[in-house]
Coordinates of C-alpha atoms in Angstrom, one line a residue:
Chain A
X1 CA -38.9 -41.6 200.2
X2 CA -42.3 -43.0 201.1
X3 CA -44.4 -45.1 198.9
X4 CA -46.1 -43.7 195.8
X5 CA -49.8 -42.9 196.2
X6 CA -50.3 -41.9 192.6
X7 CA -48.1 -42.8 189.6
X8 CA -48.6 -41.3 186.2
X9 CA -47.1 -41.3 182.7
X10 CA -49.2 -39.0 180.6
X11 CA -49.2 -37.6 177.1
X12 CA -51.4 -34.9 175.6
X13 CA -50.7 -33.2 172.3
X14 CA -52.2 -29.8 171.5
X15 CA -51.5 -27.3 168.9
X16 CA -48.1 -25.8 169.8
X17 CA -47.8 -27.8 173.1
X18 CA -47.0 -31.3 174.1
X19 CA -47.4 -32.8 177.5
X20 CA -45.2 -35.8 178.3
X21 CA -45.0 -36.1 182.0
X22 CA -44.2 -39.0 184.2
X23 CA -43.8 -39.1 187.9
X24 CA -45.3 -40.1 191.2
X25 CA -47.0 -38.5 194.1
X26 CA -46.2 -39.4 197.7
X27 CA -47.8 -38.6 201.1
X28 CA -47.2 -35.0 202.1
X29 CA -47.1 -32.0 199.9
X30 CA -45.5 -32.1 196.5
X31 CA -45.1 -28.8 194.7
X32 CA -45.5 -28.7 190.9
X33 CA -43.2 -25.9 190.0
X34 CA -42.6 -24.3 186.6
X35 CA -43.0 -21.2 184.5
X36 CA -46.4 -20.1 183.3
X37 CA -47.5 -22.2 180.3
X38 CA -45.3 -25.2 181.0
X39 CA -48.3 -27.4 181.4
X40 CA -48.8 -27.5 185.2
X41 CA -52.6 -27.0 185.0
X42 CA -52.9 -29.3 182.1
X43 CA -51.2 -32.1 184.1
X44 CA -53.6 -31.5 187.0
X45 CA -56.6 -31.7 184.6
X46 CA -55.2 -35.0 183.1
X47 CA -54.8 -36.5 186.6
X48 CA -58.3 -35.5 187.5
X49 CA -59.6 -37.0 184.3
X50 CA -60.8 -33.8 182.7
X51 CA -58.8 -34.2 179.6
X52 CA -60.4 -37.0 177.6
X53 CA -57.7 -36.9 175.0
X54 CA -54.9 -37.6 177.4
X55 CA -53.0 -40.8 176.7
X56 CA -50.9 -43.0 179.0
X57 CA -51.3 -44.3 182.5
X58 CA -52.5 -43.0 185.9
X59 CA -52.4 -45.5 188.8
X60 CA -53.7 -44.8 192.3
X61 CA -52.7 -47.2 195.0
X62 CA -56.4 -48.2 195.2
X63 CA -56.6 -49.0 191.5
X64 CA -56.0 -48.0 187.9
X65 CA -57.5 -44.6 186.9
X66 CA -56.3 -44.7 183.3
X67 CA -54.4 -47.1 181.0
X68 CA -54.5 -48.0 177.3
X69 CA -57.6 -50.1 178.0
X70 CA -59.2 -48.4 181.0
X71 CA -60.6 -45.0 181.7
X72 CA -62.1 -44.1 185.1
X73 CA -64.4 -41.1 184.6
X74 CA -63.8 -37.9 186.6
X75 CA -66.6 -38.5 189.2
X76 CA -65.1 -41.9 190.1
X77 CA -61.5 -40.8 190.5
X78 CA -62.2 -38.6 193.4
X79 CA -59.3 -36.3 192.8
X80 CA -60.1 -33.2 194.7
X81 CA -59.2 -30.5 192.2
X82 CA -59.2 -27.0 193.6
X83 CA -59.4 -24.7 190.5
X84 CA -57.6 -21.4 190.4
X85 CA -60.9 -19.6 189.8
X86 CA -62.5 -21.7 192.7
X87 CA -65.6 -22.6 190.6
X88 CA -67.9 -22.4 193.6
X89 CA -71.6 -23.0 192.6
X90 CA -73.0 -19.6 192.3
X91 CA -76.6 -20.7 193.0
X92 CA -75.7 -22.4 196.3
X93 CA -74.7 -20.9 199.6
X94 CA -71.3 -21.7 201.1
X95 CA -73.1 -24.3 203.3
X96 CA -74.8 -25.9 200.3
X97 CA -71.6 -25.9 198.4
X98 CA -69.9 -27.9 201.2
X99 CA -73.0 -30.2 201.5
X100 CA -72.9 -30.8 197.7
X101 CA -69.5 -32.4 198.1
X102 CA -70.2 -34.2 201.3
X103 CA -73.4 -35.8 200.0
X104 CA -71.6 -37.3 197.0
X105 CA -68.6 -38.9 198.8
X106 CA -68.8 -42.7 198.8
X107 CA -67.8 -43.2 202.4
X108 CA -65.9 -41.5 205.2
X109 CA -63.7 -38.5 204.8
X110 CA -62.8 -35.4 206.7
X111 CA -65.3 -34.3 209.4
X112 CA -67.4 -31.4 208.4
X113 CA -67.1 -29.5 211.7
X114 CA -63.3 -30.0 211.7
X115 CA -62.9 -28.7 208.1
X116 CA -65.1 -25.7 208.9
X117 CA -63.1 -24.9 212.0
X118 CA -59.7 -25.5 210.5
X119 CA -60.4 -23.3 207.5
X120 CA -62.4 -20.7 209.5
X121 CA -65.6 -21.1 207.4
X122 CA -68.2 -20.7 210.1
X123 CA -68.9 -17.0 209.5
X124 CA -69.2 -17.6 205.8
X125 CA -71.7 -20.5 205.7
X126 CA -74.8 -18.5 204.8
X127 CA -73.3 -16.4 202.2
X128 CA -73.5 -16.8 198.5
X129 CA -70.2 -17.2 196.6
X130 CA -70.7 -13.8 194.9
X131 CA -70.4 -12.2 198.4
X132 CA -67.0 -13.8 199.2
X133 CA -63.6 -12.1 198.9
X134 CA -60.9 -13.9 196.9
X135 CA -59.3 -15.4 200.0
X136 CA -62.6 -16.5 201.4
X137 CA -63.7 -18.1 198.2
X138 CA -60.3 -20.0 198.0
X139 CA -60.9 -21.3 201.6
X140 CA -64.4 -22.4 200.7
X141 CA -63.2 -24.2 197.6
X142 CA -60.5 -25.9 199.6
X143 CA -63.1 -27.0 202.2
X144 CA -65.5 -28.2 199.5
X145 CA -62.8 -30.3 197.9
X146 CA -61.8 -31.7 201.3
X147 CA -65.4 -32.6 202.2
X148 CA -65.6 -34.6 199.0
X149 CA -63.3 -37.1 200.6
X150 CA -60.7 -36.9 197.9
X151 CA -58.0 -39.6 197.4
X152 CA -55.6 -36.9 196.5
X153 CA -55.9 -33.1 196.6
X154 CA -54.8 -31.1 193.5
X155 CA -54.4 -27.4 194.1
X156 CA -54.0 -25.1 191.1
X157 CA -52.2 -22.0 192.3
X158 CA -54.7 -21.4 195.1
X159 CA -52.9 -18.3 196.4
X160 CA -52.0 -16.7 193.1
X161 CA -54.9 -14.2 193.2
X162 CA -54.4 -13.2 196.9
X163 CA -52.5 -10.5 198.5
X164 CA -49.5 -11.2 200.8
X165 CA -51.4 -11.1 204.1
X166 CA -54.1 -13.5 202.9
X167 CA -51.5 -15.9 201.5
X168 CA -49.8 -15.9 204.9
X169 CA -53.0 -16.8 206.6
X170 CA -54.0 -19.6 204.2
X171 CA -50.6 -21.3 203.8
X172 CA -50.6 -22.8 207.3
X173 CA -54.0 -24.3 206.6
X174 CA -52.8 -25.9 203.5
X175 CA -49.6 -27.1 205.2
X176 CA -51.7 -28.9 207.9
X177 CA -53.9 -30.8 205.4
X178 CA -51.7 -33.9 204.7
X179 CA -51.1 -34.7 208.4
X180 CA -54.5 -33.7 209.7
X181 CA -56.6 -35.5 207.0
X182 CA -54.2 -38.0 205.6
X183 CA -54.5 -36.7 202.0
X184 CA -51.5 -36.3 199.8
X185 CA -51.4 -32.9 198.1
X186 CA -50.1 -31.8 194.7
X187 CA -49.6 -28.1 194.7
X188 CA -49.2 -26.1 191.5
X189 CA -47.3 -22.9 191.8
X190 CA -44.8 -20.6 190.1
X191 CA -43.9 -18.8 193.4
X192 CA -40.6 -20.1 194.8
X193 CA -41.3 -19.1 198.4
X194 CA -44.5 -21.1 198.4
X195 CA -42.4 -24.2 197.5
X196 CA -39.8 -23.4 200.1
X197 CA -42.4 -22.7 202.8
X198 CA -44.9 -25.4 202.1
X199 CA -43.6 -28.4 200.2
X200 CA -41.9 -31.6 201.1
X201 CA -41.0 -32.4 197.6
X202 CA -40.8 -30.6 194.2
X203 CA -41.6 -31.6 190.7
X204 CA -39.8 -29.3 188.4
X205 CA -41.8 -28.9 185.2
X206 CA -40.5 -27.4 181.9
X207 CA -42.0 -27.6 178.4
X208 CA -44.6 -30.2 179.3
X209 CA -42.1 -32.5 181.0
X210 CA -41.2 -33.3 184.6
X211 CA -37.5 -32.3 184.6
X212 CA -36.8 -33.3 188.1
X213 CA -38.5 -34.7 191.2
X214 CA -36.9 -34.8 194.6
X215 CA -37.2 -33.3 198.0
X216 CA -37.0 -29.6 198.4
X217 CA -33.5 -29.5 199.9
X218 CA -32.1 -31.6 197.1
X219 CA -33.6 -29.6 194.3
X220 CA -32.8 -26.2 195.6
X221 CA -29.3 -27.1 196.6
X222 CA -28.4 -28.5 193.1
X223 CA -26.8 -25.9 190.8
X224 CA -28.1 -27.6 187.7
X225 CA -31.7 -26.7 188.7
X226 CA -31.0 -23.1 189.6
X227 CA -31.9 -21.8 186.2
X228 CA -35.2 -23.7 186.2
X229 CA -36.0 -22.4 189.6
X230 CA -35.8 -18.9 188.2
X231 CA -32.1 -18.0 188.0
X232 CA -31.7 -18.1 191.8
X233 CA -28.4 -17.1 193.4
X234 CA -26.3 -20.0 194.8
X235 CA -27.9 -21.3 198.0
X236 CA -28.5 -24.5 199.9
X237 CA -31.5 -25.7 201.8
X238 CA -30.7 -27.6 205.0
X239 CA -33.2 -29.5 207.1
X240 CA -32.5 -29.2 210.8
X241 CA -34.0 -30.5 214.1
X242 CA -34.4 -28.5 217.2
X243 CA -32.2 -30.1 219.9
X244 CA -32.0 -27.4 222.6
X245 CA -33.4 -24.1 223.6
X246 CA -31.7 -21.5 225.6
X247 CA -34.4 -19.2 227.0
X248 CA -32.0 -16.8 228.7
X249 CA -30.4 -15.8 225.4
X250 CA -33.4 -16.6 223.3
X251 CA -31.4 -19.0 221.2
X252 CA -32.4 -22.3 219.6
X253 CA -29.9 -25.0 218.7
X254 CA -30.5 -27.0 215.6
X255 CA -28.7 -30.2 214.5
X256 CA -28.1 -30.3 210.8
X257 CA -26.0 -32.4 208.4
X258 CA -23.5 -29.5 208.4
X259 CA -23.1 -29.2 212.1
X260 CA -24.9 -27.5 215.0
X261 CA -26.4 -24.1 214.4
X262 CA -27.8 -21.5 216.8
X263 CA -30.6 -19.3 215.8
X264 CA -32.5 -16.5 217.4
X265 CA -36.2 -15.8 217.4
X266 CA -37.2 -19.3 216.6
X267 CA -40.1 -20.6 218.7
X268 CA -40.1 -24.2 217.5
X269 CA -40.2 -26.8 220.3
X270 CA -37.6 -29.5 220.7
X271 CA -37.7 -32.2 218.1
X272 CA -39.4 -30.0 215.6
X273 CA -38.1 -30.1 212.0
X274 CA -36.9 -26.7 210.7
X275 CA -36.0 -25.8 207.1
X276 CA -33.1 -23.4 206.6
X277 CA -31.9 -21.5 203.6
X278 CA -28.3 -20.5 203.5
X279 CA -27.6 -18.2 200.6
X280 CA -24.1 -17.8 199.3
X281 CA -24.1 -14.1 200.2
X282 CA -24.8 -15.0 203.8
X283 CA -21.6 -17.2 204.0
X284 CA -18.4 -15.4 205.0
X285 CA -15.1 -17.3 204.7
X286 CA -12.2 -16.8 207.1
X287 CA -9.0 -18.7 207.4
X288 CA -8.9 -19.0 211.2
X289 CA -11.7 -19.7 213.7
X290 CA -12.4 -16.2 215.1
X291 CA -12.0 -15.8 218.8
X292 CA -15.1 -13.7 218.7
X293 CA -17.3 -12.5 215.9
X294 CA -20.7 -10.9 215.2
X295 CA -21.9 -14.1 213.6
X296 CA -23.6 -16.7 215.8
X297 CA -22.5 -19.6 213.7
X298 CA -19.1 -20.7 212.5
X299 CA -18.6 -24.0 210.9
X300 CA -15.4 -25.7 209.7
X301 CA -15.6 -26.3 206.0
X302 CA -13.5 -27.6 203.2
X303 CA -13.3 -26.2 199.6
X304 CA -14.6 -28.7 197.0
X305 CA -14.5 -26.6 193.9
X306 CA -14.5 -23.0 192.6
X307 CA -16.8 -21.7 189.9
X308 CA -16.1 -18.6 187.9
X309 CA -19.5 -17.4 186.7
X310 CA -17.9 -14.2 185.3
X311 CA -17.7 -10.8 186.9
X312 CA -15.7 -10.1 189.9
X313 CA -17.0 -12.9 192.1
X314 CA -16.4 -16.6 192.5
X315 CA -18.8 -19.2 193.6
X316 CA -17.1 -21.6 196.0
X317 CA -18.6 -25.0 196.8
X318 CA -17.8 -26.1 200.3
X319 CA -18.3 -29.2 202.3
X320 CA -19.6 -28.8 205.9
X321 CA -19.6 -31.8 208.2
X322 CA -19.4 -35.1 206.5
X323 CA -21.9 -34.6 203.7
X324 CA -23.5 -31.2 203.7
X325 CA -22.9 -28.7 201.0
X326 CA -22.5 -24.9 201.3
X327 CA -21.9 -22.2 198.8
X328 CA -20.1 -19.0 199.3
X329 CA -19.8 -16.0 197.1
X330 CA -16.3 -14.6 197.3
X331 CA -14.6 -11.7 195.5
X332 CA -11.5 -12.6 193.4
X333 CA -9.3 -10.6 195.6
X334 CA -10.5 -12.2 198.8
X335 CA -10.1 -15.6 197.1
X336 CA -6.5 -14.8 196.4
X337 CA -5.8 -13.7 199.9
X338 CA -7.6 -16.7 201.4
X339 CA -5.5 -18.9 199.0
X340 CA -8.7 -20.7 197.9
X341 CA -8.1 -24.1 196.3
X342 CA -9.9 -27.4 196.4
X343 CA -9.1 -29.3 199.6
X344 CA -8.3 -26.1 201.7
X345 CA -9.9 -26.1 205.2
X346 CA -11.5 -22.8 206.3
X347 CA -14.1 -21.5 208.7
X348 CA -17.5 -20.3 207.4
X349 CA -19.4 -17.7 209.3
X350 CA -23.0 -18.2 208.3
X351 CA -26.3 -16.5 208.8
X352 CA -29.1 -19.1 208.1
X353 CA -32.6 -18.0 207.3
X354 CA -35.5 -19.9 208.7
X355 CA -38.1 -21.0 206.2
X356 CA -41.6 -22.3 206.6
X357 CA -44.5 -21.2 208.6
X358 CA -43.2 -22.1 212.1
X359 CA -42.2 -18.5 212.9
Chain B
X1 CA -118.9 -15.2 172.9
X2 CA -117.3 -18.6 172.4
X3 CA -114.1 -18.9 174.4
X4 CA -113.3 -22.4 173.3
X5 CA -110.5 -21.2 170.9
X6 CA -108.8 -19.5 173.8
X7 CA -108.9 -22.7 175.8
X8 CA -107.5 -24.7 172.9
X9 CA -104.7 -22.2 172.4
X10 CA -103.7 -22.4 176.0
X11 CA -103.8 -26.2 176.0
X12 CA -101.8 -26.3 172.8
X13 CA -99.2 -23.8 174.1
X14 CA -98.8 -25.7 177.4
X15 CA -98.4 -29.1 175.7
X16 CA -96.0 -27.6 173.2
X17 CA -93.8 -26.0 175.9
X18 CA -93.6 -29.2 177.9
X19 CA -92.7 -31.2 174.8
X20 CA -90.2 -28.6 173.8
X21 CA -88.5 -28.5 177.2
X22 CA -88.1 -32.3 177.1
X23 CA -86.7 -32.3 173.6
X24 CA -85.1 -28.9 173.6
X25 CA -83.1 -29.1 176.8
X26 CA -80.7 -31.9 175.7
X27 CA -80.5 -30.4 172.2
X28 CA -79.7 -26.9 173.6
X29 CA -77.0 -28.4 175.9
X30 CA -75.5 -30.3 173.1
X31 CA -75.4 -27.2 170.9
X32 CA -73.8 -25.3 173.8
X33 CA -70.9 -27.7 174.5
X34 CA -70.3 -29.8 171.4
X35 CA -67.2 -29.3 169.3
X36 CA -68.8 -31.6 166.6
X37 CA -68.8 -30.3 163.0
X38 CA -72.6 -30.9 163.0
X39 CA -73.1 -28.1 165.4
X40 CA -73.3 -25.3 162.8
X41 CA -75.8 -27.1 160.5
X42 CA -78.0 -28.1 163.4
X43 CA -77.9 -24.6 164.7
X44 CA -79.0 -23.3 161.4
X45 CA -81.7 -26.0 161.2
X46 CA -83.1 -25.0 164.6
X47 CA -83.2 -21.4 163.5
X48 CA -85.1 -22.1 160.3
X49 CA -88.6 -21.5 161.6
X50 CA -87.5 -18.0 162.4
X51 CA -87.2 -17.1 158.8
X52 CA -89.4 -19.5 156.9
X53 CA -92.9 -18.3 155.9
X54 CA -95.3 -20.4 158.1
X55 CA -97.0 -21.6 154.9
X56 CA -93.8 -23.3 153.8
X57 CA -93.5 -25.1 157.2
X58 CA -97.2 -25.9 157.1
X59 CA -97.1 -27.2 153.5
X60 CA -94.3 -29.7 154.3
X61 CA -95.9 -30.7 157.6
X62 CA -99.1 -31.3 155.7
X63 CA -97.3 -33.5 153.3
X64 CA -95.4 -35.4 156.0
X65 CA -98.3 -35.8 158.4
X66 CA -101.0 -36.5 155.9
X67 CA -102.6 -40.0 155.8
X68 CA -100.3 -40.9 152.8
X69 CA -97.3 -39.1 154.2
X70 CA -94.2 -40.9 155.7
X71 CA -95.2 -40.0 159.2
X72 CA -98.9 -39.6 159.0
X73 CA -99.3 -42.9 157.1
X74 CA -97.8 -45.2 159.8
X75 CA -99.6 -43.1 162.5
X76 CA -102.9 -43.8 160.8
X77 CA -102.2 -47.5 160.6
X78 CA -101.3 -47.7 164.3
X79 CA -103.9 -45.4 165.8
X80 CA -106.6 -45.3 163.2
X81 CA -106.6 -41.5 163.3
X82 CA -105.1 -38.9 161.1
X83 CA -102.5 -36.5 162.3
X84 CA -103.6 -33.7 160.1
X85 CA -106.6 -31.8 161.3
X86 CA -106.2 -33.1 164.8
X87 CA -104.8 -31.7 168.0
X88 CA -101.8 -34.1 167.9
X89 CA -100.9 -32.7 164.5
X90 CA -101.1 -29.2 165.9
X91 CA -98.7 -30.1 168.7
X92 CA -96.2 -31.5 166.2
X93 CA -96.5 -28.3 164.0
X94 CA -96.2 -26.0 167.0
X95 CA -93.2 -27.9 168.4
X96 CA -91.3 -27.3 165.2
X97 CA -92.6 -23.8 164.7
X98 CA -91.6 -22.7 168.2
X99 CA -88.4 -24.7 168.5
X100 CA -85.9 -21.8 168.1
X101 CA -87.8 -19.8 170.8
X102 CA -87.1 -22.5 173.4
X103 CA -83.7 -23.9 172.2
X104 CA -81.9 -20.6 171.6
X105 CA -82.4 -19.1 175.0
X106 CA -81.5 -22.4 176.6
X107 CA -78.4 -22.8 174.4
X108 CA -77.2 -19.3 175.3
X109 CA -77.8 -19.8 179.0
X110 CA -75.9 -23.1 179.0
X111 CA -73.1 -21.5 177.1
X112 CA -72.9 -18.7 179.7
X113 CA -72.7 -21.3 182.4
X114 CA -69.9 -23.0 180.6
X115 CA -68.2 -26.2 181.4
X116 CA -66.4 -24.9 184.5
X117 CA -69.1 -25.7 187.1
X118 CA -69.8 -29.0 185.5
X119 CA -66.1 -30.0 185.8
X120 CA -66.1 -28.9 189.4
X121 CA -69.2 -31.0 190.1
X122 CA -67.6 -34.0 188.4
X123 CA -64.5 -33.8 190.6
X124 CA -66.8 -33.7 193.6
X125 CA -68.2 -37.1 192.5
X126 CA -71.3 -36.0 190.7
X127 CA -72.3 -38.2 187.7
X128 CA -72.9 -36.3 184.5
X129 CA -76.7 -36.3 184.7
X130 CA -76.6 -35.5 188.4
X131 CA -74.3 -32.5 187.6
X132 CA -76.5 -31.4 184.8
X133 CA -79.6 -31.3 186.9
X134 CA -78.0 -29.9 190.1
X135 CA -75.6 -27.5 188.6
X136 CA -76.1 -26.6 184.9
X137 CA -79.9 -26.4 185.0
X138 CA -80.2 -24.2 188.1
X139 CA -77.4 -21.9 186.9
X140 CA -79.3 -21.6 183.5
X141 CA -82.5 -20.9 185.4
X142 CA -83.2 -17.6 183.7
X143 CA -82.7 -19.2 180.4
X144 CA -85.4 -21.7 181.2
X145 CA -87.7 -18.9 182.2
X146 CA -87.1 -17.0 179.0
X147 CA -87.5 -20.3 177.0
X148 CA -90.8 -21.2 178.6
X149 CA -92.4 -17.7 178.3
X150 CA -91.3 -17.2 174.7
X151 CA -92.2 -20.7 173.7
X152 CA -95.7 -20.3 175.2
X153 CA -96.3 -16.9 173.8
X154 CA -95.1 -17.8 170.4
X155 CA -97.3 -20.8 170.2
X156 CA -100.3 -18.7 171.1
X157 CA -99.5 -16.4 168.3
X158 CA -99.0 -18.9 165.4
X159 CA -101.4 -18.9 162.5
X160 CA -100.2 -20.0 159.1
X161 CA -98.7 -23.4 160.0
X162 CA -101.6 -24.2 162.3
X163 CA -104.2 -23.3 159.7
X164 CA -102.5 -25.5 157.1
X165 CA -102.0 -28.5 159.3
X166 CA -105.0 -28.2 161.6
X167 CA -107.6 -26.4 159.6
X168 CA -110.3 -24.8 161.7
X169 CA -112.3 -27.5 163.4
X170 CA -114.3 -25.9 166.3
X171 CA -113.4 -27.4 169.6
X172 CA -110.5 -29.4 168.1
X173 CA -108.1 -27.2 166.1
X174 CA -109.6 -23.8 166.0
X175 CA -107.1 -21.7 168.0
X176 CA -107.4 -18.0 168.9
X177 CA -105.5 -16.7 165.9
X178 CA -107.7 -18.7 163.5
X179 CA -110.9 -17.7 165.4
X180 CA -109.9 -14.1 165.0
X181 CA -109.4 -14.6 161.3
X182 CA -112.8 -16.2 160.8
X183 CA -114.5 -13.5 162.9
X184 CA -113.1 -11.0 160.6
X185 CA -114.1 -13.0 157.5
X186 CA -117.6 -13.1 158.7
X187 CA -117.6 -9.5 159.7
X188 CA -118.0 -10.1 163.5
X189 CA -115.7 -7.3 164.3
X190 CA -116.8 -7.1 168.0
X191 CA -115.7 -10.7 168.7
X192 CA -112.5 -10.2 166.6
X193 CA -111.7 -7.1 168.7
X194 CA -112.1 -8.9 172.0
X195 CA -109.9 -11.8 171.1
X196 CA -107.3 -9.6 169.4
X197 CA -107.0 -7.1 172.2
X198 CA -106.8 -9.9 174.7
X199 CA -103.9 -11.5 172.7
X200 CA -102.2 -8.2 172.3
X201 CA -102.3 -7.3 176.0
X202 CA -101.2 -10.8 177.0
X203 CA -98.3 -10.8 174.6
X204 CA -97.1 -7.4 175.7
X205 CA -97.2 -8.4 179.3
X206 CA -95.3 -11.6 178.6
X207 CA -92.5 -9.8 176.7
X208 CA -92.4 -7.1 179.3
X209 CA -91.9 -9.6 182.1
X210 CA -89.1 -11.4 180.1
X211 CA -87.3 -8.2 179.3
X212 CA -87.7 -6.9 182.9
X213 CA -86.2 -10.1 184.3
X214 CA -83.3 -10.1 181.8
X215 CA -82.5 -6.5 182.5
X216 CA -81.8 -7.4 186.1
X217 CA -78.4 -8.8 187.0
X218 CA -77.2 -11.6 184.9
X219 CA -77.7 -15.1 186.4
X220 CA -75.2 -15.6 189.2
X221 CA -72.3 -16.8 187.1
X222 CA -69.1 -15.6 188.6
X223 CA -66.1 -14.9 186.6

């Protein structure tokens, strides 16, 4: 993991709610994931300095924002908070909203023309906020926060109010921010697919606490976190790298911890990182390597353990390659005929699903 | 006909509104955002001139501002002039008398703006005062308009408090309302008619403009 840009250990007591969250933010995109009301927005507000009653510590790599003896006011923290309700200034045009932020940044920061072009703001510049659609307003709010030259960018469910198509258009813009502008991003959401498609890391939040913080693959592949992620079915996330492309067949080969996989319809160039989801229902166990099959990918696996969640099906944890994990969902009867037991070697026919925005 | 009272009234109303904006704006902002337990009593105090008979206000002001009073006394020592029966005394009386007409519209406008835009401005690096003048005040623009117009008009129309504190010194404290009263007392109905009608038409126009502006779309506060 890269070095922490922002560390925090914060407390805030309110009637019927207590925040006690400790963690750190690194370069890239960190998703803050949790059920509604678990304190995600409150944590963002504490980090930005908007909750005067918050106790504890916030330390940016450039200096202390908050400690028992220090309190850096909001306007000097320069945490670019993008509110869920955008909070554009209604009396200023889009252009003036952007200029408001740019005029107040101490030095340097993203280039105005670049922000305007990346976010597609040019046709909106002379409009008043009241004349913007939800998606347009979110883009302007994002642009305004960027032009303020923030040290970190805190996004509070920026896509929650948007329909599917608009989300799909804004997500790549958000994805590009850390690399393009060098600003780490904390992204609040309760939508799982946004985490899978956008984030490098996840902070799992529950009841005002950070329950877990790790990279996306580790969190989503750990059974202990499945309930907190919204009772997801057994699955794993693998990170792969494009190593070859076969244009005749339209197939792309990925190297993963579990072995090489071939995928169709993936346009990523060689060397590109690709995130895959392999759900238990997309893994079929067979005892012999098939001479031919309808599946593109067959990997040798070894049974690690067998869970009985109840009902007719078993959850089988498998080891693929030297350290990759895979889950398969198997009916009791099939398990018996496959003679499933820990240590048994089998073949897994798998159908991985490509995540992210590189499709 | 002597128009000096009209001129004095206009001067008084202008000075009063300027003073009230300077004092009332921070007070209104505080009332709009504070969670202090002093908010309710202060709110009530600000509204008092709405319900008190002007004579009550005038009587207390006369006591406070008189040459032996706790405010008028020191003032007399420093400046050598009395506050009562002077233009300065009138301004003080008018400021208190018209306070709710300026503070309440401002307070309501600031409350409608809410803390959201101010928080956004702060995260963009705006200092509190900067954010106040560049975000809260423009967004509360219509509240300022209402406050100025009502404060001005109400000061023009005051009578009781002004009479008790200022008396009726021609060219100094005799404002329109008092001039009308004295014209009537001396049976100069023609002059009383002219001034009264003028004040009536002016007041109607002012209120008409305020209501017309407020009827239009609310100030651009988005939800």
